[in-house]
mmCIF file with all atom_site columns, C-alpha atoms in Angstrom:
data_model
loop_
_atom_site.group_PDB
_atom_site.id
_atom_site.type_symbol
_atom_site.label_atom_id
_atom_site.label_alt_id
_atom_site.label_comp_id
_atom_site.label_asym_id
_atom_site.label_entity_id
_atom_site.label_seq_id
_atom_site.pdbx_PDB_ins_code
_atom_site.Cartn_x
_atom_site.Cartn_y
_atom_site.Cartn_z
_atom_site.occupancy
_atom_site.B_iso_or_equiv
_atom_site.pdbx_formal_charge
_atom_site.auth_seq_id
_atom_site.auth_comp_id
_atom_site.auth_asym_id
_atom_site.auth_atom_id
_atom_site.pdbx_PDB_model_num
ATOM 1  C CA . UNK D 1 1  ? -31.088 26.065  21.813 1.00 0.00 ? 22  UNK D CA 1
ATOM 2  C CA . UNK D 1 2  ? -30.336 25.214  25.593 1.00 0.00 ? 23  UNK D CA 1
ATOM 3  C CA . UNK D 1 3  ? -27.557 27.456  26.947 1.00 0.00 ? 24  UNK D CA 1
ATOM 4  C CA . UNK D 1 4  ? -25.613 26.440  29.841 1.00 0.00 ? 25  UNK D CA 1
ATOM 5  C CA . UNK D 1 5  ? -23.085 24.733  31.848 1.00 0.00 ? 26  UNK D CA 1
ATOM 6  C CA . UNK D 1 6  ? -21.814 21.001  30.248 1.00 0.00 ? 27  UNK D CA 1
ATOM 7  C CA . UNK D 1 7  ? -23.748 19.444  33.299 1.00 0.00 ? 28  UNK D CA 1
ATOM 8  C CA . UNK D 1 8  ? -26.818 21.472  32.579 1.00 0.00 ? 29  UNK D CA 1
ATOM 9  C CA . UNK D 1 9  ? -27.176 20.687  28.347 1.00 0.00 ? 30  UNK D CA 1
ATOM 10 C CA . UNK D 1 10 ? -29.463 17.988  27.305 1.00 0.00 ? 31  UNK D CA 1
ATOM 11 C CA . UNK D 1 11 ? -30.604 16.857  23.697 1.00 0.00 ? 32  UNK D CA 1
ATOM 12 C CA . UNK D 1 12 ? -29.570 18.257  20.689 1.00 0.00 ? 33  UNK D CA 1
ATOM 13 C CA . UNK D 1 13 ? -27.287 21.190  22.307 1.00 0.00 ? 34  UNK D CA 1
ATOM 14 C CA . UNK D 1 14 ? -25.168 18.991  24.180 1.00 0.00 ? 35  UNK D CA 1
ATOM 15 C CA . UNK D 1 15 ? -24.571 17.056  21.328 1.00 0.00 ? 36  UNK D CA 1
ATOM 16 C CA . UNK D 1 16 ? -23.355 19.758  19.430 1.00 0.00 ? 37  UNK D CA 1
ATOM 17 C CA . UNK D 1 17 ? -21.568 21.412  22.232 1.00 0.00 ? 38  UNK D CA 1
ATOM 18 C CA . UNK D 1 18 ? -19.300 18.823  22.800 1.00 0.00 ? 39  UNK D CA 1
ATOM 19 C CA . UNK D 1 19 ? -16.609 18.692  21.039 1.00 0.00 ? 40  UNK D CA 1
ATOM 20 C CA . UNK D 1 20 ? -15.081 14.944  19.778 1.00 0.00 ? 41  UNK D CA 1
ATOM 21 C CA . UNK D 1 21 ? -11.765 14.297  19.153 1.00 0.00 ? 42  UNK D CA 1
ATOM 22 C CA . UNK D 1 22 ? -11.348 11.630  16.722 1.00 0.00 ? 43  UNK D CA 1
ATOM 23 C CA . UNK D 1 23 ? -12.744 10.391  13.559 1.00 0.00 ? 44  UNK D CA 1
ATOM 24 C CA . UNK D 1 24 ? -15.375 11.998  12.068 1.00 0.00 ? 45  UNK D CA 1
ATOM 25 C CA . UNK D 1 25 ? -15.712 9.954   8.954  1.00 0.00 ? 46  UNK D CA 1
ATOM 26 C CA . UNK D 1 26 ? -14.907 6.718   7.350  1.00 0.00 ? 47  UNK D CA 1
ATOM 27 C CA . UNK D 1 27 ? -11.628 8.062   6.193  1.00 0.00 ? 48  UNK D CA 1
ATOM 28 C CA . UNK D 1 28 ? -10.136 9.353   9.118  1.00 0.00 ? 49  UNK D CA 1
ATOM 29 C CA . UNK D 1 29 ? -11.416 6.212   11.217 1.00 0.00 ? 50  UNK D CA 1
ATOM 30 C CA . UNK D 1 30 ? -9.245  4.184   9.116  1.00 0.00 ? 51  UNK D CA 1
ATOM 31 C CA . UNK D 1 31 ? -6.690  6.176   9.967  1.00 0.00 ? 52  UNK D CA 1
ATOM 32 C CA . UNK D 1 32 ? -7.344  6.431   13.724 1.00 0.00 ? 53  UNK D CA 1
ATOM 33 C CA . UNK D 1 33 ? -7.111  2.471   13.407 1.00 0.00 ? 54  UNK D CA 1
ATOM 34 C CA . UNK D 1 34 ? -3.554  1.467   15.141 1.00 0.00 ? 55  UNK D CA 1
ATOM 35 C CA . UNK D 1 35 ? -2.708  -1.130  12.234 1.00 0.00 ? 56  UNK D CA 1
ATOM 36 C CA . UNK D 1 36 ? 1.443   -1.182  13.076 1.00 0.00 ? 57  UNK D CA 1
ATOM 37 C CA . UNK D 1 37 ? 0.996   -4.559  14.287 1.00 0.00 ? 58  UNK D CA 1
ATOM 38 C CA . UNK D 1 38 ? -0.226  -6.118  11.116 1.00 0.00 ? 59  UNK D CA 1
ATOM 39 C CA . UNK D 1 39 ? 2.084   -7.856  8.861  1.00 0.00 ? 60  UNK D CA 1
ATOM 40 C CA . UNK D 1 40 ? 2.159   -9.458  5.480  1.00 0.00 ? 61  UNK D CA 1
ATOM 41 C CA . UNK D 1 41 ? 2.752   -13.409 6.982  1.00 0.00 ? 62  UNK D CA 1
ATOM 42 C CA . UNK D 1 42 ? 0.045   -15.743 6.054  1.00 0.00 ? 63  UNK D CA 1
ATOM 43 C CA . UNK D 1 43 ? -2.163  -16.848 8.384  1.00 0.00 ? 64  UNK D CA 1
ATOM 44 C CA . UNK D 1 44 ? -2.590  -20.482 9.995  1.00 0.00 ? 65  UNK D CA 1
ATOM 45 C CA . UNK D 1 45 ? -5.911  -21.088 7.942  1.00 0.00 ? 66  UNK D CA 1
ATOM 46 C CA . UNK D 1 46 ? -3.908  -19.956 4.725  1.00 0.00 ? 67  UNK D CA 1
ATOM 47 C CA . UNK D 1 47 ? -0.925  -22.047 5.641  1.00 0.00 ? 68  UNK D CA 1
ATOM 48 C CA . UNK D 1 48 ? -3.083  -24.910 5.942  1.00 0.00 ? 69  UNK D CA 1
ATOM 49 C CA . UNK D 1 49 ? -4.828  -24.434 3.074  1.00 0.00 ? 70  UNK D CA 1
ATOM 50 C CA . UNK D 1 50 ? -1.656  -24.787 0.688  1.00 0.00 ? 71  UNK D CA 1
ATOM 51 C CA . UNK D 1 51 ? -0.415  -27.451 2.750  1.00 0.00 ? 72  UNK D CA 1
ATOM 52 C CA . UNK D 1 52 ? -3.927  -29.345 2.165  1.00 0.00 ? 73  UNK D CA 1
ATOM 53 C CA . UNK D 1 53 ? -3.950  -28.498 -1.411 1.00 0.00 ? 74  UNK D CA 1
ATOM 54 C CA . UNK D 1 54 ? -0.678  -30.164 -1.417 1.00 0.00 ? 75  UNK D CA 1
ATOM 55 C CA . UNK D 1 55 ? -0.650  -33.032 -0.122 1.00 0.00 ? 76  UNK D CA 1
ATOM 56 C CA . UNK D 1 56 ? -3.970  -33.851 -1.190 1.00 0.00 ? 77  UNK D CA 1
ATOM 57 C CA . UNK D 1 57 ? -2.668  -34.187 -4.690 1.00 0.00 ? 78  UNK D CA 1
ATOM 58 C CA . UNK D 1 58 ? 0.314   -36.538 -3.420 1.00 0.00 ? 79  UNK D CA 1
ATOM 59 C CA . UNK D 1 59 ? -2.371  -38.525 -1.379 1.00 0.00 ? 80  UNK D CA 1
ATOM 60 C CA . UNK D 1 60 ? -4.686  -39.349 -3.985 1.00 0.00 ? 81  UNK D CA 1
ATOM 61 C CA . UNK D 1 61 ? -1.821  -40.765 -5.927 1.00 0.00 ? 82  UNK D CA 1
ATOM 62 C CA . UNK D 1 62 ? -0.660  -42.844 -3.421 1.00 0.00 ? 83  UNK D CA 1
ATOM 63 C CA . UNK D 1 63 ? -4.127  -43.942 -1.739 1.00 0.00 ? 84  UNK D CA 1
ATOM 64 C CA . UNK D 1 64 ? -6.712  -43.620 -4.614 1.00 0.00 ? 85  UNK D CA 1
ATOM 65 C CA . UNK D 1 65 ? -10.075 -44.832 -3.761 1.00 0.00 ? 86  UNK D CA 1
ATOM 66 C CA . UNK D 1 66 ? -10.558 -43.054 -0.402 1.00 0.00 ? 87  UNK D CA 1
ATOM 67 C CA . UNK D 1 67 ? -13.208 -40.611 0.990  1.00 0.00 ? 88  UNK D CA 1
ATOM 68 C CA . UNK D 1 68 ? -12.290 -36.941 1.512  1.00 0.00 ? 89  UNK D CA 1
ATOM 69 C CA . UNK D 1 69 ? -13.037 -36.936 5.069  1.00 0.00 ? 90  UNK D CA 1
ATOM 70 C CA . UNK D 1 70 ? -10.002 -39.850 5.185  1.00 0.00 ? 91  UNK D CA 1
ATOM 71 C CA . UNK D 1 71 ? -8.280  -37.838 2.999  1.00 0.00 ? 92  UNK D CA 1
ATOM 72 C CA . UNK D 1 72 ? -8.508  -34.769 5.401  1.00 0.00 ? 93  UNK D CA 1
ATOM 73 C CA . UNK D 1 73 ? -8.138  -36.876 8.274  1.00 0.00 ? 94  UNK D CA 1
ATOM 74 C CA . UNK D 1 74 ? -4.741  -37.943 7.113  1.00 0.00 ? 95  UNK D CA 1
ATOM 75 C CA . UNK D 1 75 ? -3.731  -34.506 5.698  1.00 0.00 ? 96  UNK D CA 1
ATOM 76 C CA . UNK D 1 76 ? -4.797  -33.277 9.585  1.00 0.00 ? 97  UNK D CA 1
ATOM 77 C CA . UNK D 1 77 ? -2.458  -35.831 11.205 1.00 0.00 ? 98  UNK D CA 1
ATOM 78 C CA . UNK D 1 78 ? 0.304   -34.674 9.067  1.00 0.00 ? 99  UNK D CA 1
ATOM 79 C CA . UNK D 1 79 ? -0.320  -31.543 9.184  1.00 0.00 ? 100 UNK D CA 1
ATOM 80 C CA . UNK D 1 80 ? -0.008  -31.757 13.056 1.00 0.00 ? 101 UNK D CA 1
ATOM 81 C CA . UNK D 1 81 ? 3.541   -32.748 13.022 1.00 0.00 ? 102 UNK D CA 1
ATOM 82 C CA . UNK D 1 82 ? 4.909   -31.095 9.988  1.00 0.00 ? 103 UNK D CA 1
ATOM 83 C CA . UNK D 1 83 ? 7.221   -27.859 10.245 1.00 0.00 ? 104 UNK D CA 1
ATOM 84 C CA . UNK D 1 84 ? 5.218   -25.663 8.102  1.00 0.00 ? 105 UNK D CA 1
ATOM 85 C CA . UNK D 1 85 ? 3.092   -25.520 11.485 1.00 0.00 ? 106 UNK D CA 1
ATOM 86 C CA . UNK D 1 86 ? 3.336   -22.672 13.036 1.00 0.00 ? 107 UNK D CA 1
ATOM 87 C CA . UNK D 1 87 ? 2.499   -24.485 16.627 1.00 0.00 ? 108 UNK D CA 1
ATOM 88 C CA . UNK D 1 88 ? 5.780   -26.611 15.673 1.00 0.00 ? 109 UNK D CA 1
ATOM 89 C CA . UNK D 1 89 ? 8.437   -23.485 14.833 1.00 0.00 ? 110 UNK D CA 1
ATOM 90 C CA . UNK D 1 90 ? 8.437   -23.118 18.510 1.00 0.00 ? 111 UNK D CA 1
#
């Protein structure tokens, strides 16, 4: 091993030398994470989703014979000015 000052340790002995505060394993880097600022509210894509599912089911009752893509272009429009946006709730 290389004994010395901080500034004078290379390779394997500085490694060991120095001492890291922190996580040392999967476990405790979990923990380390700062994860106070998630919540339990859906996101957009998952608020979209159950809107699409939605309305796609009243859609194809009252339009039958369209493609998706119209489908999903008309669920999109809708989608843009309904309150279950959250772009809207502001």
């Amino acid at each position: 091993m290389i004994a010395g000052t901080e500034a004078e340790m290379v390779g394997r002995a500085a490694n060991k030398a120095v001492e890291v505060e922190g996580a040392g394993g999967i476990d405790s880097a979990l923990s380390a994470l700062d994860v106070s600022g998630a919540t339990n509210e859906p996101t957009r894509k998952a608020l979209y989703k159950a809107f699409e599912e939605r309305k796609m089911v009243e859609l194809k009752s009252e339009l039958p014979g369209l493609k998706m893509s119209q489908y999903k272009d008309k669920i999109f429009s809708l989608w843009k000015k309904s309150p279950e946006n959250p772009a809207n709730q502001k």
